[in-house]
Amino acid sequence: MYSKTISSGFFSLLGLLQAPLFPSDPSLKVPSLTEEDWGSFNASVNGRLHRSTKLWGPCYTPDTHLSSSNSSSHSVKIQAGQSSWQSCQEIANRGNDGFFLDVQNPQDVVLAFKLAKTHGARLVVDHLDTEFCRSPAQDSLALWMHNLESITYTPKFTPFSCNPVLETEPAITYEAGVSPEKLHSFADSHGVTVVGDRLTGSEGSPFGILTPSLGASLDNILEYQAITPDGLIRRVNKCHNTDLWYAMRGSASSSYAVVISVTVNAYPSVNVRTFSASFKSSLSITETLLRIITENTLKWAAEGWGGYINKSEIVLATPLLTISEASQSLSPLTDYLRSLGSQSVQAIGFHEDTSIDLWTRTRGAAIPTVDHQTALFSRLIPESLVQNTQGREDLAKAIIVGSTMVEKWSLHFASPYGLSRDLRGPSSIHPALYKSPLLVVFQNMVNDSMSFSDRIVQYSAVGKAGNYVRFLTPNSGTYYSHGDLSEPEHEKAFWGEHYPELLLIKKRHDPLGLLTSWKSVGWKGRDDPKYGCYTPAKLQIVPCETKCR
């Protein structure tokens, strides 16, 4: 990989090219920034601007490469390694190589917004957030947030402008670069538990193994510190900047602002009862397990069980029951598994876990998000579908048929079904979240060694597998970070009734479209030159018709 730094050093991240200022008009072009422009900006951020030319070294065809010359106008094939969901794109190199900023304080982001507004570049935000994989664009300035690693515990935290009598509670505040390991270790050292893995887990994904008992991660956020495209550093909570508070909790926050830190509830450490089993995969076992699980879904959701089942493993956990109560609750499941004998079931049992033990035990089995190695579909399953025999049978068939098209499938208890919503004021999450006890996930793996046609097959198969579940749940949806990249009617699937209001908020705070990503709020589709060379049209999956049955 070849890279060079404006001042000195060797540091490589992104290869990003040129884009216009006006996302709605492809004919309006903005000249690339000159070396002098970049040099001046680099001086303002103390030499922390870096250039990179070949992130995807193995993905270039043998006879082509990105030239560092501003006069180059040839095309290169890019298989988006960091963002491989784009598959293999044909991108014209018409200007500067890409740049990224090593962000170390909020003022860096303020200066980046100023540069973007002045010269027309849009920003790519990388803070351990899955939205990064939907965001790369030509001539974007990437914000590398990983060096923001401050984390603090506050026994009595009051959000800015809120009543300290009514709104004070234990909290942890952590910056955008804090890793999951650091967050959970820090919480455990203070005798507390947090919901979510990290910034993206707490503010970006509503799903988790403790969500059925402690609530959605978005309902456990107390405050953001964020910078909007106007360059203002804002405190965002239920009492202050309430339109952003509504939008950022449930929609991708990076559509409206760059999040510097988030403050979340810190619960006393909890003990959980965890059941796990591993077994040989077979169609008959899958059919029986799905029948047992769907018959007991509403009961188990009410008892706080969170976890998942896939073709060869089950993990379920709850802090609401004793070990005896937990054993009795899951007896239909455990009785069946034990009846299969040791040749079919390799391991089975209950565990007493602390919250940190649970996170360590299950971290590798968290609900996946769209990243550079995963083609993904997910869908919330409403309670109405599991309240009658026909609905349960249809769901099981949809999962089984879909599973034949993909490499992995899973069924999750991971939503705040039955819990009070809007604890912190209204949010923009899809309303189905609070009415759906289950989440179906299909996934295929992609990697840098795959050919263009093989990537097309992987992404297409995930979308087609999901059609069977879509048909059964026409008014449901999922969360943006876990959604199919080719999701039809994505506004409805990701935000439901909230989308019109979210679009107004987007235009209010980011009128120039400096912060955009694939199928996020305000996405202009292929009319936006930023996406003119993205995923081929053949990846678009049409809505399912009755033939899916």
XYZ file of N, CA, C and O in Angstrom, residues 239-387:
596
model
N -33.874 17.942 26.936
C -34.198 19.310 27.342
C -33.571 20.369 26.439
O -33.896 21.554 26.566
N -32.666 19.971 25.555
C -31.880 20.942 24.799
C -31.621 20.386 23.409
O -31.221 19.227 23.253
N -31.819 21.202 22.376
C -31.712 20.742 20.989
C -32.592 19.506 20.765
O -32.145 18.455 20.295
N -33.855 19.662 21.091
C -34.762 18.504 21.136
C -35.069 17.921 19.766
O -35.402 16.735 19.667
N -34.963 18.711 18.691
C -35.195 18.122 17.373
C -34.082 17.142 17.019
O -34.338 16.040 16.499
N -32.847 17.509 17.339
C -31.733 16.585 17.118
C -31.826 15.377 18.044
O -31.469 14.250 17.666
N -32.302 15.598 19.248
C -32.479 14.504 20.206
C -33.420 13.441 19.643
O -33.153 12.243 19.703
N -34.511 13.900 19.058
C -35.473 12.998 18.419
C -34.839 12.280 17.228
O -34.970 11.058 17.074
N -34.139 13.013 16.388
C -33.613 12.440 15.150
C -32.445 11.492 15.389
O -32.380 10.403 14.799
N -31.515 11.876 16.250
C -30.292 11.104 16.418
C -30.515 9.796 17.151
O -29.753 8.851 16.987
N -31.556 9.728 17.962
C -31.877 8.465 18.645
C -32.875 7.701 17.778
O -34.068 7.909 17.829
N -32.361 6.827 16.953
C -33.208 6.012 16.109
C -32.869 6.131 14.646
O -33.155 5.236 13.856
N -32.252 7.217 14.263
C -31.734 7.383 12.912
C -30.218 7.462 13.037
O -29.698 7.682 14.118
N -29.508 7.260 11.933
C -28.050 7.334 11.996
C -27.635 8.732 12.425
O -27.867 9.706 11.721
N -27.028 8.868 13.596
C -26.677 10.181 14.129
C -25.745 10.941 13.209
O -25.776 12.167 13.136
N -24.908 10.199 12.462
C -23.948 10.858 11.586
C -24.595 11.472 10.357
O -23.907 12.056 9.517
N -25.925 11.372 10.229
C -26.634 12.098 9.176
C -26.862 13.552 9.554
O -27.189 14.378 8.690
N -26.719 13.880 10.839
C -27.050 15.213 11.333
C -25.876 15.923 11.990
O -25.824 17.150 12.020
N -24.944 15.168 12.532
C -23.857 15.760 13.302
C -22.738 14.752 13.457
O -22.919 13.552 13.225
N -21.579 15.248 13.844
C -20.460 14.382 14.199
C -20.454 14.235 15.712
O -20.265 15.215 16.443
N -20.683 13.034 16.192
C -20.755 12.784 17.626
C -19.344 12.705 18.209
O -18.512 11.918 17.759
N -19.097 13.525 19.214
C -17.821 13.497 19.930
C -17.887 12.539 21.110
O -16.972 11.760 21.360
N -18.985 12.585 21.849
C -19.143 11.698 22.997
C -20.626 11.443 23.244
O -21.492 12.184 22.760
N -20.904 10.397 23.990
C -22.265 10.055 24.374
C -22.266 9.692 25.847
O -21.302 9.099 26.361
N -23.323 10.082 26.549
C -23.485 9.745 27.963
C -24.664 8.790 28.097
O -25.754 9.052 27.564
N -24.459 7.674 28.802
C -25.486 6.634 28.906
C -25.724 6.262 30.364
O -24.878 6.494 31.241
N -26.893 5.668 30.604
C -27.210 5.147 31.928
C -26.151 4.155 32.394
O -25.669 3.336 31.610
N -25.825 4.206 33.681
C -24.958 3.206 34.311
C -25.782 2.482 35.369
O -26.091 3.040 36.422
N -26.162 1.249 35.071
C -26.959 0.457 35.999
C -26.053 -0.273 36.984
O -24.909 -0.606 36.659
N -26.557 -0.554 38.181
C -25.793 -1.438 39.065
C -25.522 -2.762 38.363
O -26.342 -3.235 37.567
N -24.374 -3.346 38.620
C -24.043 -4.628 37.987
C -25.147 -5.643 38.242
O -25.684 -5.727 39.352
N -25.479 -6.384 37.195
C -26.555 -7.360 37.306
C -25.992 -8.762 37.148
O -24.983 -8.979 36.465
N -26.633 -9.708 37.775
C -26.342 -11.118 37.576
C -27.399 -11.694 36.647
O -28.588 -11.379 36.769
N -26.969 -12.512 35.723
C -27.887 -13.062 34.736
C -27.804 -14.580 34.734
O -26.770 -15.164 35.077
N -28.911 -15.178 34.360
C -28.968 -16.609 34.172
C -28.859 -16.867 32.671
O -29.693 -16.391 31.893
N -27.844 -17.601 32.270
C -27.563 -17.827 30.857
C -27.713 -19.303 30.522
O -27.171 -20.169 31.218
N -28.453 -19.580 29.472
C -28.579 -20.942 28.948
C -27.870 -21.008 27.604
O -28.025 -20.125 26.761
N -27.100 -22.049 27.394
C -26.440 -22.227 26.107
C -26.447 -23.689 25.709
O -26.440 -24.584 26.564
N -26.491 -23.918 24.421
C -26.462 -25.282 23.894
C -25.875 -25.257 22.492
O -26.082 -24.303 21.736
N -25.133 -26.275 22.146
C -24.642 -26.449 20.781
C -25.052 -27.829 20.304
O -25.078 -28.795 21.079
N -25.396 -27.932 19.036
C -25.983 -29.170 18.526
C -25.679 -29.309 17.039
O -25.309 -28.335 16.365
N -25.842 -30.525 16.533
C -25.629 -30.766 15.113
C -26.784 -30.175 14.311
O -27.941 -30.239 14.709
N -26.432 -29.637 13.183
C -27.437 -29.000 12.341
C -28.184 -30.031 11.512
O -27.581 -30.923 10.917
N -29.505 -29.920 11.501
C -30.332 -30.740 10.617
C -31.662 -30.040 10.413
O -32.091 -29.232 11.244
N -32.336 -30.328 9.329
C -33.610 -29.695 9.020
C -34.657 -30.028 10.070
O -35.413 -29.157 10.514
N -34.709 -31.278 10.508
C -35.740 -31.675 11.483
C -35.518 -30.978 12.825
O -36.492 -30.552 13.472
N -34.258 -30.852 13.242
C -33.978 -30.168 14.507
C -34.356 -28.692 14.389
O -34.986 -28.114 15.291
N -33.988 -28.066 13.279
C -34.329 -26.650 13.082
C -35.832 -26.447 13.106
O -36.335 -25.510 13.751
N -36.577 -27.286 12.408
C -38.041 -27.154 12.360
C -38.642 -27.264 13.756
O -39.518 -26.465 14.132
N -38.183 -28.224 14.546
C -38.732 -28.406 15.893
C -38.356 -27.252 16.807
O -39.195 -26.748 17.573
N -37.108 -26.813 16.743
C -36.685 -25.696 17.587
C -37.445 -24.424 17.244
O -37.851 -23.675 18.150
N -37.642 -24.151 15.973
C -38.398 -22.965 15.597
C -39.840 -23.050 16.079
O -40.423 -22.043 16.502
N -40.424 -24.242 16.044
C -41.790 -24.401 16.563
C -41.837 -24.120 18.060
O -42.697 -23.372 18.543
N -40.896 -24.677 18.807
C -40.869 -24.469 20.259
C -40.646 -22.993 20.589
O -41.322 -22.417 21.455
N -39.720 -22.378 19.906
C -39.391 -20.979 20.203
C -40.550 -20.059 19.856
O -40.902 -19.170 20.649
N -41.158 -20.229 18.697
C -42.263 -19.338 18.333
C -43.485 -19.562 19.215
O -44.237 -18.625 19.481
N -43.703 -20.785 19.685
C -44.817 -21.041 20.605
C -44.610 -20.359 21.950
O -45.576 -20.021 22.637
N -43.364 -20.157 22.335
C -43.051 -19.587 23.648
C -42.517 -18.154 23.571
O -42.113 -17.588 24.589
N -42.512 -17.563 22.403
C -41.888 -16.258 22.203
C -42.423 -15.194 23.144
O -41.649 -14.488 23.817
N -43.723 -15.025 23.220
C -44.288 -13.942 24.013
C -44.030 -14.144 25.503
O -43.751 -13.178 26.228
N -44.098 -15.373 25.975
C -43.817 -15.672 27.379
C -42.354 -15.370 27.703
O -42.050 -14.701 28.698
N -41.447 -15.839 26.862
C -40.028 -15.648 27.134
C -39.635 -14.179 27.019
O -38.797 -13.682 27.779
N -40.227 -13.458 26.082
C -39.932 -12.036 25.958
C -40.364 -11.282 27.208
O -39.657 -10.383 27.693
N -41.525 -11.652 27.769
C -42.012 -11.000 28.984
C -41.113 -11.293 30.181
O -41.069 -10.515 31.140
N -40.402 -12.404 30.136
C -39.506 -12.782 31.236
C -38.089 -12.231 31.051
O -37.200 -12.557 31.830
N -37.912 -11.398 30.047
C -36.628 -10.732 29.864
C -35.558 -11.536 29.169
O -34.379 -11.148 29.191
N -35.937 -12.648 28.523
C -34.919 -13.446 27.842
C -34.398 -12.701 26.612
O -35.164 -12.235 25.777
N -33.089 -12.599 26.507
C -32.437 -12.078 25.317
C -31.457 -13.103 24.800
O -30.953 -13.931 25.560
N -31.184 -13.066 23.502
C -30.243 -14.033 22.942
C -30.620 -14.420 21.533
O -31.307 -13.679 20.831
N -30.216 -15.623 21.113
C -30.387 -16.001 19.718
C -30.370 -17.511 19.554
O -29.919 -18.273 20.423
N -30.855 -17.941 18.392
C -30.699 -19.313 17.923
C -30.207 -19.244 16.492
O -30.633 -18.387 15.719
N -29.290 -20.119 16.135
C -28.920 -20.303 14.743
C -28.932 -21.790 14.426
O -29.495 -22.577 15.195
N -28.328 -22.191 13.331
C -28.475 -23.577 12.899
C -27.807 -24.587 13.824
O -28.127 -25.775 13.752
N -26.924 -24.123 14.710
C -26.219 -25.090 15.558
C -25.966 -24.606 16.983
O -25.239 -25.261 17.728
N -26.598 -23.502 17.387
C -26.286 -22.946 18.713
C -27.463 -22.141 19.240
O -28.206 -21.517 18.485
N -27.615 -22.146 20.560
C -28.598 -21.311 21.244
C -27.912 -20.654 22.432
O -27.187 -21.314 23.192
N -28.130 -19.356 22.610
C -27.717 -18.641 23.817
C -28.874 -17.745 24.231
O -29.355 -16.935 23.438
N -29.352 -17.916 25.460
C -30.428 -17.090 26.001
C -30.043 -16.659 27.412
O -29.448 -17.444 28.165
N -30.386 -15.424 27.803
C -30.008 -14.919 29.127
C -31.074 -13.963 29.645
O -31.691 -13.223 28.869
N -31.268 -13.974 30.968
C -32.182 -13.028 31.608
C -31.703 -12.702 33.017
O -31.237 -13.596 33.741
N -31.819 -11.457 33.447
C -31.531 -11.104 34.839
C -32.779 -11.096 35.707
O -32.692 -10.816 36.902
N -33.932 -11.416 35.138
C -35.204 -11.265 35.849
C -35.661 -12.515 36.581
O -36.601 -12.455 37.383
N -35.016 -13.672 36.321
C -35.431 -14.930 36.922
C -34.303 -15.538 37.745
O -33.123 -15.296 37.486
N -34.672 -16.328 38.744
C -33.683 -17.131 39.455
C -33.278 -18.298 38.573
O -33.898 -18.570 37.540
N -32.243 -19.024 38.974
C -31.798 -20.148 38.166
C -32.883 -21.220 38.097
O -33.096 -21.855 37.044
N -33.616 -21.404 39.191
C -34.705 -22.374 39.191
C -35.832 -21.923 38.271
O -36.380 -22.722 37.499
N -36.185 -20.660 38.354
C -37.236 -20.127 37.492
C -36.820 -20.157 36.021
O -37.636 -20.443 35.136
N -35.563 -19.871 35.772
C -35.057 -19.900 34.402
C -35.129 -21.313 33.830
O -35.515 -21.518 32.676
N -34.755 -22.292 34.641
C -34.803 -23.677 34.196
C -36.229 -24.103 33.871
O -36.488 -24.771 32.865
N -37.160 -23.710 34.720
C -38.565 -24.052 34.488
C -39.094 -23.341 33.237
O -39.831 -23.924 32.433
N -38.717 -22.100 33.067
C -39.194 -21.324 31.934
C -38.799 -21.953 30.601
O -39.613 -22.024 29.666
N -37.557 -22.406 30.494
C -37.060 -22.944 29.238
C -37.238 -24.453 29.106
O -36.709 -25.062 28.168
N -37.979 -25.066 30.001
C -38.105 -26.528 29.989
C -38.594 -27.097 28.656
O -38.125 -28.186 28.253
N -39.528 -26.471 27.931
C -39.889 -27.047 26.621
C -38.694 -27.155 25.683
O -38.577 -28.126 24.925
N -37.801 -26.202 25.761
C -36.615 -26.202 24.922
C -35.579 -27.203 25.407
O -35.052 -28.008 24.636
N -35.286 -27.153 26.694
C -34.238 -28.030 27.232
C -34.665 -29.499 27.199
O -33.829 -30.376 26.963
N -35.955 -29.770 27.435
C -36.427 -31.158 27.378
C -36.223 -31.743 25.984
O -35.793 -32.903 25.836
N -36.532 -30.956 24.963
C -36.358 -31.457 23.600
C -34.877 -31.681 23.289
O -34.506 -32.740 22.737
N -34.034 -30.732 23.622
C -32.616 -30.877 23.308
C -32.008 -32.085 24.013
O -31.220 -32.834 23.418
N -32.362 -32.286 25.254
C -31.811 -33.432 25.987
C -32.322 -34.756 25.416
O -31.639 -35.779 25.484
N -33.510 -34.724 24.830
C -34.057 -35.957 24.247
C -33.284 -36.390 23.003
O -33.384 -37.548 22.584
N -32.528 -35.493 22.413
C -31.774 -35.815 21.209
C -30.547 -36.661 21.502
O -30.010 -37.324 20.603
N -30.077 -36.638 22.757
C -28.923 -37.433 23.120
C -27.600 -36.761 22.809
O -27.539 -35.760 22.094
N -26.544 -37.334 23.334
C -25.219 -36.716 23.252
C -24.638 -36.734 21.841
O -23.733 -35.962 21.540
N -25.135 -37.587 20.965
C -24.600 -37.597 19.607
C -25.067 -36.390 18.797
O -24.417 -35.996 17.840
N -26.194 -35.820 19.188
C -26.714 -34.640 18.484
C -26.443 -33.347 19.230
O -26.293 -32.286 18.615
N -26.391 -33.410 20.557
C -26.187 -32.214 21.368
C -24.824 -32.305 22.047
O -24.601 -33.179 22.897
N -23.918 -31.402 21.666
C -22.555 -31.470 22.194
C -22.420 -30.845 23.574
O -21.617 -31.280 24.392
N -23.193 -29.794 23.837
C -23.087 -29.096 25.127
C -24.427 -28.459 25.443
O -25.109 -27.954 24.558
N -24.782 -28.476 26.725
C -26.043 -27.871 27.142
C -25.947 -27.557 28.631
O -25.366 -28.330 29.404
N -26.477 -26.408 29.047
C -26.446 -26.096 30.463
C -26.759 -24.651 30.771
O -26.832 -23.795 29.882
N -26.967 -24.368 32.063
C -27.218 -23.025 32.568
C -25.965 -22.496 33.258
O -25.169 -23.266 33.821
N -25.810 -21.178 33.247
C -24.684 -20.527 33.895
C -25.190 -19.325 34.684
O -26.145 -18.665 34.290
N -24.509 -19.044 35.787
C -24.711 -17.793 36.522
C -23.615 -16.831 36.068
O -22.431 -17.093 36.268
N -23.997 -15.752 35.420
C -23.017 -14.816 34.874
C -23.206 -13.427 35.474
O -24.326 -13.010 35.772
N -22.103 -12.696 35.617
C -22.205 -11.259 35.821
C -22.408 -10.624 34.446
O -22.250 -11.285 33.410
N -22.738 -9.358 34.422
C -22.951 -8.712 33.131
C -21.677 -8.694 32.293
O -21.729 -8.865 31.070
N -20.517 -8.532 32.925
C -19.274 -8.532 32.162
C -18.966 -9.939 31.657
O -18.462 -10.120 30.543
N -19.302 -10.965 32.447
C -19.134 -12.348 31.986
C -20.022 -12.615 30.772
O -19.602 -13.263 29.809
N -21.250 -12.128 30.843
C -22.181 -12.328 29.727
C -21.667 -11.665 28.464
O -21.713 -12.249 27.378
N -21.172 -10.436 28.604
C -20.656 -9.733 27.425
C -19.472 -10.492 26.834
O -19.372 -10.662 25.621
N -18.575 -10.991 27.679
C -17.425 -11.737 27.197
C -17.847 -13.032 26.512
O -17.317 -13.408 25.467
N -18.846 -13.696 27.102
C -19.301 -14.979 26.566
C -19.991 -14.816 25.207
O -19.901 -15.693 24.346
N -20.704 -13.731 25.021
C -21.561 -13.594 23.842
C -21.086 -12.549 22.842
O -21.741 -12.335 21.822
N -19.975 -11.904 23.071
C -19.556 -10.788 22.219
C -19.374 -11.206 20.772
O -19.660 -10.435 19.845
N -18.938 -12.428 20.533
C -18.729 -12.879 19.166
C -20.012 -13.234 18.443
O -19.997 -13.496 17.246
N -21.116 -13.270 19.164
C -22.387 -13.655 18.563
C -23.389 -12.508 18.548
O -24.583 -12.715 18.447
N -22.898 -11.293 18.674
C -23.786 -10.139 18.633
C -24.437 -10.031 17.265
O -23.947 -10.572 16.274
N -25.555 -9.312 17.191
C -26.216 -9.109 15.920
C -25.254 -8.387 14.986
O -24.710 -7.347 15.339
N -25.021 -8.931 13.806
C -24.042 -8.311 12.916
C -24.544 -6.983 12.376
O -25.737 -6.694 12.362
N -23.607 -6.173 11.928
C -23.935 -4.926 11.251
C -23.273 -4.945 9.883
O -22.369 -5.731 9.627
N -23.752 -4.097 8.995
C -23.158 -4.006 7.670
C -21.712 -3.542 7.804
O -21.444 -2.489 8.359
N -20.794 -4.343 7.335
C -19.389 -3.944 7.357
C -18.715 -4.483 6.111
O -19.381 -4.925 5.171
N -17.384 -4.428 6.102
C -16.664 -4.782 4.887
C -16.588 -6.277 4.645
O -16.017 -6.714 3.667
N -17.194 -7.096 5.517
C -17.164 -8.538 5.312
C -18.548 -9.177 5.390
O -18.653 -10.396 5.361
N -19.598 -8.396 5.467
C -20.922 -8.946 5.690
C -21.962 -8.345 4.762
O -22.128 -7.132 4.709
N -22.648 -9.211 4.015
C -23.873 -8.839 3.318
C -25.021 -9.263 4.220
O -25.079 -10.410 4.655
N -25.942 -8.351 4.514
C -26.840 -8.554 5.642
C -28.286 -8.194 5.306
O -28.561 -7.253 4.563
N -29.209 -8.965 5.873
C -30.633 -8.642 5.906
C -31.136 -8.876 7.320
O -30.733 -9.837 7.985
N -32.005 -7.997 7.815
C -32.669 -8.254 9.091
C -34.083 -7.705 9.045
O -34.387 -6.797 8.259
N -34.950 -8.241 9.894
C -36.349 -7.805 9.928
C -36.946 -8.089 11.294
O -36.795 -9.179 11.843
N -37.628 -7.084 11.845
C -38.359 -7.257 13.101
C -39.623 -8.070 12.859
O -40.337 -7.848 11.875
N -39.900 -8.998 13.764
C -41.071 -9.879 13.650
C -42.121 -9.429 14.661
O -41.929 -9.563 15.871
N -43.262 -8.900 14.203
C -44.278 -8.372 15.118
C -44.971 -9.471 15.904
O -45.043 -10.621 15.472
N -45.480 -9.089 17.050
C -46.145 -10.049 17.925
C -47.302 -10.741 17.245
O -47.595 -11.918 17.516
N -47.988 -10.047 16.346
C -49.158 -10.623 15.684
C -48.823 -11.891 14.914
O -49.672 -12.773 14.745
N -47.585 -12.008 14.434
C -47.216 -13.169 13.630
C -47.015 -14.425 14.466
O -47.080 -15.536 13.929
N -46.764 -14.278 15.748
C -46.537 -15.457 16.593
C -47.709 -15.707 17.549
O -47.607 -16.539 18.450
N -48.809 -15.020 17.329
C -49.969 -15.190 18.210
C -50.920 -16.271 17.736
O -51.887 -16.594 18.437
